[in-house]
PDB file of C-alpha atoms in Angstrom:
ATOM      1  CA  UNK A   1     -15.772 -11.399  15.783  1.00 30.00           C
ATOM      2  CA  UNK A   2     -15.759 -10.273  12.128  1.00 32.00           C
ATOM      3  CA  UNK A   3     -17.001 -12.611   9.423  1.00 34.00           C
ATOM      4  CA  UNK A   4     -14.004 -14.675   8.089  1.00 34.00           C
ATOM      5  CA  UNK A   5     -14.459 -13.294   4.582  1.00 39.00           C
ATOM      6  CA  UNK A   6     -14.456  -9.719   5.850  1.00 37.00           C
ATOM      7  CA  UNK A   7     -11.372 -10.252   8.025  1.00 36.00           C
ATOM      8  CA  UNK A   8      -9.570 -11.922   5.155  1.00 39.00           C
ATOM      9  CA  UNK A   9     -10.592  -9.106   2.846  1.00 43.00           C
ATOM     10  CA  UNK A  10      -8.937  -6.494   5.008  1.00 42.00           C
ATOM     11  CA  UNK A  11      -5.748  -8.529   5.005  1.00 41.00           C
ATOM     12  CA  UNK A  12      -6.010  -8.943   1.243  1.00 46.00           C
ATOM     13  CA  UNK A  13      -6.236  -5.208   0.723  1.00 47.00           C
ATOM     14  CA  UNK A  14      -3.113  -4.694   2.784  1.00 43.00           C
ATOM     15  CA  UNK A  15      -1.266  -7.440   0.937  1.00 43.00           C
ATOM     16  CA  UNK A  16      -1.750  -5.685  -2.370  1.00 41.00           C
ATOM     17  CA  UNK A  17      -0.793  -2.240  -1.105  1.00 39.00           C
ATOM     18  CA  UNK A  18       2.615  -0.834  -0.267  1.00 33.00           C
ATOM     19  CA  UNK A  19       2.087  -0.388   3.440  1.00 34.00           C
ATOM     20  CA  UNK A  20       4.434  -0.532   6.393  1.00 36.00           C
ATOM     21  CA  UNK A  21       5.013  -3.732   8.318  1.00 38.00           C
ATOM     22  CA  UNK A  22       3.331  -4.112  11.688  1.00 35.00           C
ATOM     23  CA  UNK A  23       4.261  -5.474  15.070  1.00 35.00           C
ATOM     24  CA  UNK A  24       0.634  -6.438  15.696  1.00 34.00           C
ATOM     25  CA  UNK A  25      -0.603 -10.002  15.292  1.00 31.00           C
ATOM     26  CA  UNK A  26      -4.317  -9.132  15.268  1.00 34.00           C
ATOM     27  CA  UNK A  27      -5.983 -10.436  12.102  1.00 31.00           C
ATOM     28  CA  UNK A  28      -7.586  -7.791   9.948  1.00 31.00           C
ATOM     29  CA  UNK A  29      -5.810  -4.880  11.643  1.00 29.00           C
ATOM     30  CA  UNK A  30      -4.572  -2.186   9.299  1.00 32.00           C
ATOM     31  CA  UNK A  31      -0.782  -2.153   9.152  1.00 32.00           C
ATOM     32  CA  UNK A  32      -0.713   1.600   8.831  1.00 33.00           C
ATOM     33  CA  UNK A  33      -3.106   1.915  11.769  1.00 32.00           C
ATOM     34  CA  UNK A  34      -0.950  -0.345  13.909  1.00 31.00           C
ATOM     35  CA  UNK A  35       2.200   1.594  13.062  1.00 35.00           C
ATOM     36  CA  UNK A  36       0.554   4.968  13.620  1.00 35.00           C
ATOM     37  CA  UNK A  37      -0.670   3.948  17.050  1.00 33.00           C
ATOM     38  CA  UNK A  38       2.853   3.028  18.176  1.00 37.00           C
ATOM     39  CA  UNK A  39       5.065   5.607  19.803  1.00 40.00           C
ATOM     40  CA  UNK A  40       7.278   7.443  17.292  1.00 43.00           C
ATOM     41  CA  UNK A  41      10.965   6.619  17.374  1.00 42.00           C
ATOM     42  CA  UNK A  42      13.010   8.863  19.693  1.00 43.00           C
ATOM     43  CA  UNK A  43      15.563  11.283  18.316  1.00 45.00           C
ATOM     44  CA  UNK A  44      18.456   9.657  16.461  1.00 53.00           C
ATOM     45  CA  UNK A  45      22.067  10.623  16.913  1.00 43.00           C
ATOM     46  CA  UNK A  46      22.673  10.619  13.175  1.00 43.00           C
ATOM     47  CA  UNK A  47      23.201  13.949  11.456  1.00 48.00           C
ATOM     48  CA  UNK A  48      20.122  15.623  10.062  1.00 51.00           C
ATOM     49  CA  UNK A  49      17.795  15.363  13.065  1.00 72.00           C
ATOM     50  CA  UNK A  50      15.469  12.598  14.183  1.00 91.00           C
ATOM     51  CA  UNK A  51      14.016   9.924  11.968  1.00 95.00           C
ATOM     52  CA  UNK A  52      10.549  10.712  13.327  1.00 95.00           C
ATOM     53  CA  UNK A  53      10.803  14.339  12.172  1.00 96.00           C
ATOM     54  CA  UNK A  54      12.020  13.353   8.719  1.00 97.00           C
ATOM     55  CA  UNK A  55       9.321  10.708   8.352  1.00 97.00           C
ATOM     56  CA  UNK A  56       6.646  13.243   9.302  1.00 97.00           C
ATOM     57  CA  UNK A  57       7.953  15.676   6.687  1.00 97.00           C
ATOM     58  CA  UNK A  58       8.089  12.961   4.012  1.00 98.00           C
ATOM     59  CA  UNK A  59       4.559  11.759   4.737  1.00 97.00           C
ATOM     60  CA  UNK A  60       3.172  15.288   4.575  1.00 98.00           C
ATOM     61  CA  UNK A  61       4.871  15.952   1.221  1.00 98.00           C
ATOM     62  CA  UNK A  62       3.812  12.635  -0.284  1.00 98.00           C
ATOM     63  CA  UNK A  63       0.235  13.016   0.930  1.00 97.00           C
ATOM     64  CA  UNK A  64      -0.120  16.358  -0.864  1.00 98.00           C
ATOM     65  CA  UNK A  65       1.989  15.718  -3.978  1.00 98.00           C
ATOM     66  CA  UNK A  66       1.063  13.784  -7.103  1.00 98.00           C
ATOM     67  CA  UNK A  67       3.478  10.996  -8.029  1.00 98.00           C
ATOM     68  CA  UNK A  68       3.832   7.633  -9.724  1.00 98.00           C
ATOM     69  CA  UNK A  69       5.610   4.471  -8.617  1.00 97.00           C
ATOM     70  CA  UNK A  70       6.605   1.171 -10.136  1.00 96.00           C
ATOM     71  CA  UNK A  71       7.833  -2.006  -8.519  1.00 95.00           C
ATOM     72  CA  UNK A  72       7.299  -5.617  -7.562  1.00 92.00           C
ATOM     73  CA  UNK A  73       5.053  -7.092  -4.896  1.00 84.00           C
ATOM     74  CA  UNK A  74       5.480  -9.495  -1.986  1.00 82.00           C
ATOM     75  CA  UNK A  75       1.779 -10.322  -2.339  1.00 78.00           C
ATOM     76  CA  UNK A  76       1.750 -11.587  -5.939  1.00 76.00           C
ATOM     77  CA  UNK A  77       4.890 -13.463  -6.980  1.00 76.00           C
ATOM     78  CA  UNK A  78       6.253 -12.302 -10.321  1.00 81.00           C
ATOM     79  CA  UNK A  79       3.757  -9.466 -10.632  1.00 87.00           C
ATOM     80  CA  UNK A  80       4.509  -5.821 -11.334  1.00 92.00           C
ATOM     81  CA  UNK A  81       2.757  -2.914  -9.604  1.00 93.00           C
ATOM     82  CA  UNK A  82       2.220   0.520 -11.118  1.00 96.00           C
ATOM     83  CA  UNK A  83       0.929   3.122  -8.678  1.00 96.00           C
ATOM     84  CA  UNK A  84      -0.512   6.560  -9.408  1.00 97.00           C
ATOM     85  CA  UNK A  85      -1.429   9.049  -6.674  1.00 98.00           C
ATOM     86  CA  UNK A  86      -3.466  12.174  -7.321  1.00 98.00           C
ATOM     87  CA  UNK A  87      -4.234  13.964  -4.028  1.00 97.00           C
ATOM     88  CA  UNK A  88      -7.479  15.360  -5.475  1.00 96.00           C
ATOM     89  CA  UNK A  89      -8.740  12.124  -7.039  1.00 97.00           C
ATOM     90  CA  UNK A  90      -7.205   9.220  -5.161  1.00 96.00           C
ATOM     91  CA  UNK A  91      -4.938   6.227  -5.706  1.00 96.00           C
ATOM     92  CA  UNK A  92      -4.720   3.681  -8.516  1.00 97.00           C
ATOM     93  CA  UNK A  93      -2.601   0.508  -8.411  1.00 95.00           C
ATOM     94  CA  UNK A  94      -2.400  -1.643 -11.529  1.00 95.00           C
ATOM     95  CA  UNK A  95      -1.126  -5.208 -11.149  1.00 92.00           C
ATOM     96  CA  UNK A  96       0.290  -6.974 -14.213  1.00 92.00           C
ATOM     97  CA  UNK A  97       2.379 -10.021 -15.036  1.00 86.00           C
ATOM     98  CA  UNK A  98       1.524 -13.348 -13.405  1.00 81.00           C
ATOM     99  CA  UNK A  99      -1.858 -11.883 -12.463  1.00 85.00           C
ATOM    100  CA  UNK A 100      -3.630  -8.765 -13.669  1.00 88.00           C
ATOM    101  CA  UNK A 101      -6.045  -6.455 -11.945  1.00 92.00           C
ATOM    102  CA  UNK A 102      -6.608  -3.059 -10.399  1.00 94.00           C
ATOM    103  CA  UNK A 103      -6.996  -1.427  -7.020  1.00 94.00           C
ATOM    104  CA  UNK A 104      -8.275   2.067  -6.286  1.00 96.00           C
ATOM    105  CA  UNK A 105      -8.659   4.129  -3.149  1.00 95.00           C
ATOM    106  CA  UNK A 106     -10.556   7.357  -2.580  1.00 96.00           C
ATOM    107  CA  UNK A 107     -11.637   8.968   0.694  1.00 93.00           C
ATOM    108  CA  UNK A 108     -10.643   5.877   2.674  1.00 91.00           C
ATOM    109  CA  UNK A 109     -12.634   3.459   0.499  1.00 94.00           C
ATOM    110  CA  UNK A 110     -10.623   0.769  -1.309  1.00 93.00           C
ATOM    111  CA  UNK A 111     -11.817  -0.860  -4.535  1.00 95.00           C
ATOM    112  CA  UNK A 112     -10.174  -4.166  -5.514  1.00 93.00           C
ATOM    113  CA  UNK A 113     -10.980  -6.117  -8.673  1.00 94.00           C
ATOM    114  CA  UNK A 114     -12.675  -9.409  -7.882  1.00 92.00           C
ATOM    115  CA  UNK A 115      -9.894 -11.551  -9.359  1.00 88.00           C
ATOM    116  CA  UNK A 116      -7.221  -9.863  -7.223  1.00 88.00           C
ATOM    117  CA  UNK A 117      -9.473 -10.188  -4.221  1.00 85.00           C
ATOM    118  CA  UNK A 118      -9.924 -13.918  -4.855  1.00 84.00           C
ATOM    119  CA  UNK A 119      -6.187 -14.440  -5.385  1.00 81.00           C
ATOM    120  CA  UNK A 120      -5.343 -12.659  -2.143  1.00 78.00           C
ATOM    121  CA  UNK A 121      -7.796 -14.824  -0.245  1.00 78.00           C
ATOM    122  CA  UNK A 122      -6.366 -17.946  -1.902  1.00 78.00           C
ATOM    123  CA  UNK A 123      -2.906 -17.078  -0.625  1.00 72.00           C
ATOM    124  CA  UNK A 124      -4.386 -16.969   2.852  1.00 73.00           C
ATOM    125  CA  UNK A 125      -5.902 -20.411   2.451  1.00 77.00           C
ATOM    126  CA  UNK A 126      -9.458 -19.388   1.612  1.00 77.00           C
ATOM    127  CA  UNK A 127     -10.688 -20.424  -1.821  1.00 78.00           C
ATOM    128  CA  UNK A 128     -13.639 -18.615  -3.370  1.00 80.00           C
ATOM    129  CA  UNK A 129     -15.171 -18.942  -6.805  1.00 82.00           C
ATOM    130  CA  UNK A 130     -16.017 -15.691  -8.551  1.00 85.00           C
ATOM    131  CA  UNK A 131     -19.070 -16.161 -10.808  1.00 83.00           C
ATOM    132  CA  UNK A 132     -18.629 -15.076 -14.423  1.00 84.00           C
ATOM    133  CA  UNK A 133     -21.076 -12.234 -13.909  1.00 85.00           C
ATOM    134  CA  UNK A 134     -18.831 -10.746 -11.239  1.00 88.00           C
ATOM    135  CA  UNK A 135     -15.471 -11.094 -12.968  1.00 85.00           C
ATOM    136  CA  UNK A 136     -15.373  -7.380 -13.828  1.00 91.00           C
ATOM    137  CA  UNK A 137     -16.685  -6.180 -10.454  1.00 94.00           C
ATOM    138  CA  UNK A 138     -14.771  -4.297  -7.768  1.00 95.00           C
ATOM    139  CA  UNK A 139     -15.237  -5.142  -4.093  1.00 93.00           C
ATOM    140  CA  UNK A 140     -15.288  -2.076  -1.852  1.00 93.00           C
ATOM    141  CA  UNK A 141     -14.101  -1.839   1.735  1.00 90.00           C
ATOM    142  CA  UNK A 142     -13.890   1.212   3.985  1.00 88.00           C
ATOM    143  CA  UNK A 143     -10.742   0.874   6.043  1.00 78.00           C
ATOM    144  CA  UNK A 144     -11.028   3.884   8.322  1.00 79.00           C
ATOM    145  CA  UNK A 145      -7.610   5.010   7.076  1.00 84.00           C
ATOM    146  CA  UNK A 146      -6.701   7.618   4.497  1.00 91.00           C
ATOM    147  CA  UNK A 147      -5.503   6.362   1.114  1.00 94.00           C
ATOM    148  CA  UNK A 148      -1.999   7.580   1.953  1.00 94.00           C
ATOM    149  CA  UNK A 149      -1.778   4.508   4.231  1.00 92.00           C
ATOM    150  CA  UNK A 150      -0.719   2.614   1.090  1.00 91.00           C
ATOM    151  CA  UNK A 151       2.528   4.577   0.812  1.00 94.00           C
ATOM    152  CA  UNK A 152       3.065   6.293   4.177  1.00 95.00           C
ATOM    153  CA  UNK A 153       6.361   5.698   5.965  1.00 95.00           C
ATOM    154  CA  UNK A 154       5.890   4.201   9.416  1.00 91.00           C
ATOM    155  CA  UNK A 155       6.581   6.688  12.250  1.00 92.00           C
ATOM    156  CA  UNK A 156       8.329   3.858  14.124  1.00 92.00           C
ATOM    157  CA  UNK A 157      11.153   3.791  11.554  1.00 94.00           C
ATOM    158  CA  UNK A 158      14.743   4.466  12.552  1.00 96.00           C
ATOM    159  CA  UNK A 159      17.623   5.736  10.465  1.00 97.00           C
ATOM    160  CA  UNK A 160      19.915   2.980   9.187  1.00 97.00           C
ATOM    161  CA  UNK A 161      23.074   4.807   8.020  1.00 97.00           C
ATOM    162  CA  UNK A 162      24.683   1.612   6.723  1.00 97.00           C
ATOM    163  CA  UNK A 163      21.889   1.381   4.134  1.00 97.00           C
ATOM    164  CA  UNK A 164      22.025   5.002   2.930  1.00 98.00           C
ATOM    165  CA  UNK A 165      22.273   5.199  -0.868  1.00 97.00           C
ATOM    166  CA  UNK A 166      21.690   7.278  -3.981  1.00 97.00           C
ATOM    167  CA  UNK A 167      18.345   6.690  -5.706  1.00 97.00           C
ATOM    168  CA  UNK A 168      18.417   7.747  -9.344  1.00 95.00           C
ATOM    169  CA  UNK A 169      21.170  10.220  -8.506  1.00 96.00           C
ATOM    170  CA  UNK A 170      19.473  11.674  -5.405  1.00 97.00           C
ATOM    171  CA  UNK A 171      21.119  11.134  -1.993  1.00 98.00           C
ATOM    172  CA  UNK A 172      18.753   9.179   0.238  1.00 98.00           C
ATOM    173  CA  UNK A 173      18.668   8.239   3.889  1.00 98.00           C
ATOM    174  CA  UNK A 174      17.478   4.756   4.805  1.00 98.00           C
ATOM    175  CA  UNK A 175      14.678   4.430   7.347  1.00 97.00           C
ATOM    176  CA  UNK A 176      14.176   0.856   8.522  1.00 96.00           C
ATOM    177  CA  UNK A 177      11.106  -0.735  10.101  1.00 94.00           C
ATOM    178  CA  UNK A 178      11.353  -4.317  11.350  1.00 89.00           C
ATOM    179  CA  UNK A 179       8.328  -6.149  12.697  1.00 80.00           C
ATOM    180  CA  UNK A 180      10.224  -9.451  12.831  1.00 82.00           C
ATOM    181  CA  UNK A 181      13.188 -11.215  11.281  1.00 79.00           C
ATOM    182  CA  UNK A 182      11.003 -12.139   8.301  1.00 84.00           C
ATOM    183  CA  UNK A 183       9.175  -8.807   7.857  1.00 89.00           C
ATOM    184  CA  UNK A 184      11.263  -5.720   7.159  1.00 92.00           C
ATOM    185  CA  UNK A 185      10.735  -2.490   5.239  1.00 94.00           C
ATOM    186  CA  UNK A 186      13.546  -0.127   4.266  1.00 96.00           C
ATOM    187  CA  UNK A 187      12.344   3.281   3.071  1.00 97.00           C
ATOM    188  CA  UNK A 188      14.772   5.524   1.180  1.00 98.00           C
ATOM    189  CA  UNK A 189      13.827   9.150   1.787  1.00 98.00           C
ATOM    190  CA  UNK A 190      15.486  12.182   0.235  1.00 98.00           C
ATOM    191  CA  UNK A 191      18.331  13.484   2.371  1.00 97.00           C
ATOM    192  CA  UNK A 192      17.427  17.072   1.494  1.00 96.00           C
ATOM    193  CA  UNK A 193      14.167  18.904   0.886  1.00 97.00           C
ATOM    194  CA  UNK A 194      11.754  18.511  -0.749  1.00 97.00           C
ATOM    195  CA  UNK A 195      11.058  15.553   1.519  1.00 98.00           C
ATOM    196  CA  UNK A 196      10.183  12.659  -0.790  1.00 98.00           C
ATOM    197  CA  UNK A 197       9.944   8.900  -0.462  1.00 98.00           C
ATOM    198  CA  UNK A 198      12.219   7.694  -3.259  1.00 98.00           C
ATOM    199  CA  UNK A 199      12.265   3.924  -2.839  1.00 98.00           C
ATOM    200  CA  UNK A 200      10.896   1.102  -0.703  1.00 96.00           C
ATOM    201  CA  UNK A 201      12.410  -2.360  -0.279  1.00 95.00           C
ATOM    202  CA  UNK A 202      10.371  -4.974   1.570  1.00 93.00           C
ATOM    203  CA  UNK A 203      10.843  -8.529   2.778  1.00 90.00           C
ATOM    204  CA  UNK A 204       8.013 -10.852   3.815  1.00 87.00           C
ATOM    205  CA  UNK A 205       8.787 -14.464   4.729  1.00 85.00           C
ATOM    206  CA  UNK A 206      11.555 -14.724   2.150  1.00 86.00           C
ATOM    207  CA  UNK A 207       9.703 -12.801  -0.583  1.00 87.00           C
ATOM    208  CA  UNK A 208      11.190  -9.460  -1.585  1.00 91.00           C
ATOM    209  CA  UNK A 209       9.911  -6.422  -3.433  1.00 92.00           C
ATOM    210  CA  UNK A 210      11.265  -3.070  -4.542  1.00 95.00           C
ATOM    211  CA  UNK A 211       9.279   0.039  -5.505  1.00 96.00           C
ATOM    212  CA  UNK A 212      10.656   3.307  -6.899  1.00 97.00           C
ATOM    213  CA  UNK A 213       8.703   6.595  -6.657  1.00 98.00           C
ATOM    214  CA  UNK A 214       8.977   9.100  -9.521  1.00 97.00           C
ATOM    215  CA  UNK A 215       7.274  11.975 -11.379  1.00 98.00           C
ATOM    216  CA  UNK A 216       6.640  14.119  -8.302  1.00 98.00           C
ATOM    217  CA  UNK A 217       4.165  16.896  -9.018  1.00 97.00           C
ATOM    218  CA  UNK A 218       3.048  15.337 -12.309  1.00 97.00           C
ATOM    219  CA  UNK A 219      -0.689  14.708 -12.043  1.00 94.00           C
ATOM    220  CA  UNK A 220      -2.275  11.702 -13.732  1.00 95.00           C
ATOM    221  CA  UNK A 221      -6.037  11.265 -13.822  1.00 97.00           C
ATOM    222  CA  UNK A 222      -7.413   8.608 -11.478  1.00 97.00           C
ATOM    223  CA  UNK A 223     -10.893   7.443 -12.484  1.00 96.00           C
ATOM    224  CA  UNK A 224     -12.756   5.139 -10.109  1.00 96.00           C
ATOM    225  CA  UNK A 225     -14.803   2.184 -11.370  1.00 96.00           C
ATOM    226  CA  UNK A 226     -18.380   3.141 -12.225  1.00 96.00           C
ATOM    227  CA  UNK A 227     -21.017   2.558  -9.573  1.00 95.00           C
ATOM    228  CA  UNK A 228     -22.590  -0.306 -11.524  1.00 95.00           C
ATOM    229  CA  UNK A 229     -19.264  -2.154 -11.390  1.00 95.00           C
ATOM    230  CA  UNK A 230     -18.835  -2.025  -7.605  1.00 95.00           C
ATOM    231  CA  UNK A 231     -20.216  -4.122  -4.773  1.00 93.00           C
ATOM    232  CA  UNK A 232     -19.851  -3.638  -1.056  1.00 91.00           C
ATOM    233  CA  UNK A 233     -18.292  -6.482   0.883  1.00 84.00           C
ATOM    234  CA  UNK A 234     -21.692  -7.564   2.215  1.00 85.00           C
ATOM    235  CA  UNK A 235     -23.255  -7.534  -1.259  1.00 89.00           C
ATOM    236  CA  UNK A 236     -20.346  -9.465  -2.756  1.00 85.00           C
ATOM    237  CA  UNK A 237     -20.506 -12.027   0.042  1.00 80.00           C
ATOM    238  CA  UNK A 238     -24.214 -12.519  -0.570  1.00 84.00           C
ATOM    239  CA  UNK A 239     -23.669 -12.995  -4.312  1.00 85.00           C
ATOM    240  CA  UNK A 240     -21.017 -15.725  -3.874  1.00 81.00           C
ATOM    241  CA  UNK A 241     -22.809 -17.348  -0.968  1.00 72.00           C
ATOM    242  CA  UNK A 242     -20.002 -16.535   1.483  1.00 59.00           C
TER     243      UNK A 242
END
């Protein structure tokens, strides 16, 4: 059984990221991993081919294309998330508003600022005190997933024609993923090529969020925290006595 702090940390990382909802109840399991291991949705009758084929095309384009995104979060009430993806350098998520902090991901390793990490754990019922000397440190965790897990559309999604809409003037098809009545993601993907994810609306236990994806192909530099400002999960746990 994983150490409680480690298991909670994995959940915290998923809370802060824009990942698909899961039908798995196993604690500490990556949402993206759970979705990817499920069988893809069968062909839909709606015009334009199957949802699975469109989702695959969208994920491939997003994985290899620079973009930015802005939206709210179901993890931090009242907070705003700004996301930058550079396929060559990694992912950066900046949280601002009711709480501030940063997350990064490169080569499957996630870096989360200690204050965001502590807040995520608090929301799960585990209080930790971050010493003053660690308030500017990033906790690192290797998830075993690519960084695109933070924005990939679940292959289990199905078209939801009733929710189709225009996103900033671009026709979009709605792809819905429902893990339960209280956990639903609706992805709005471009109806025509290039295959982009344009918007994501999520619901978690009554909390809602909305993220819009923009600036496709426009690269922004992603710079990871310096090595002297990072601690592995084990090292961080030892420093706080967890």
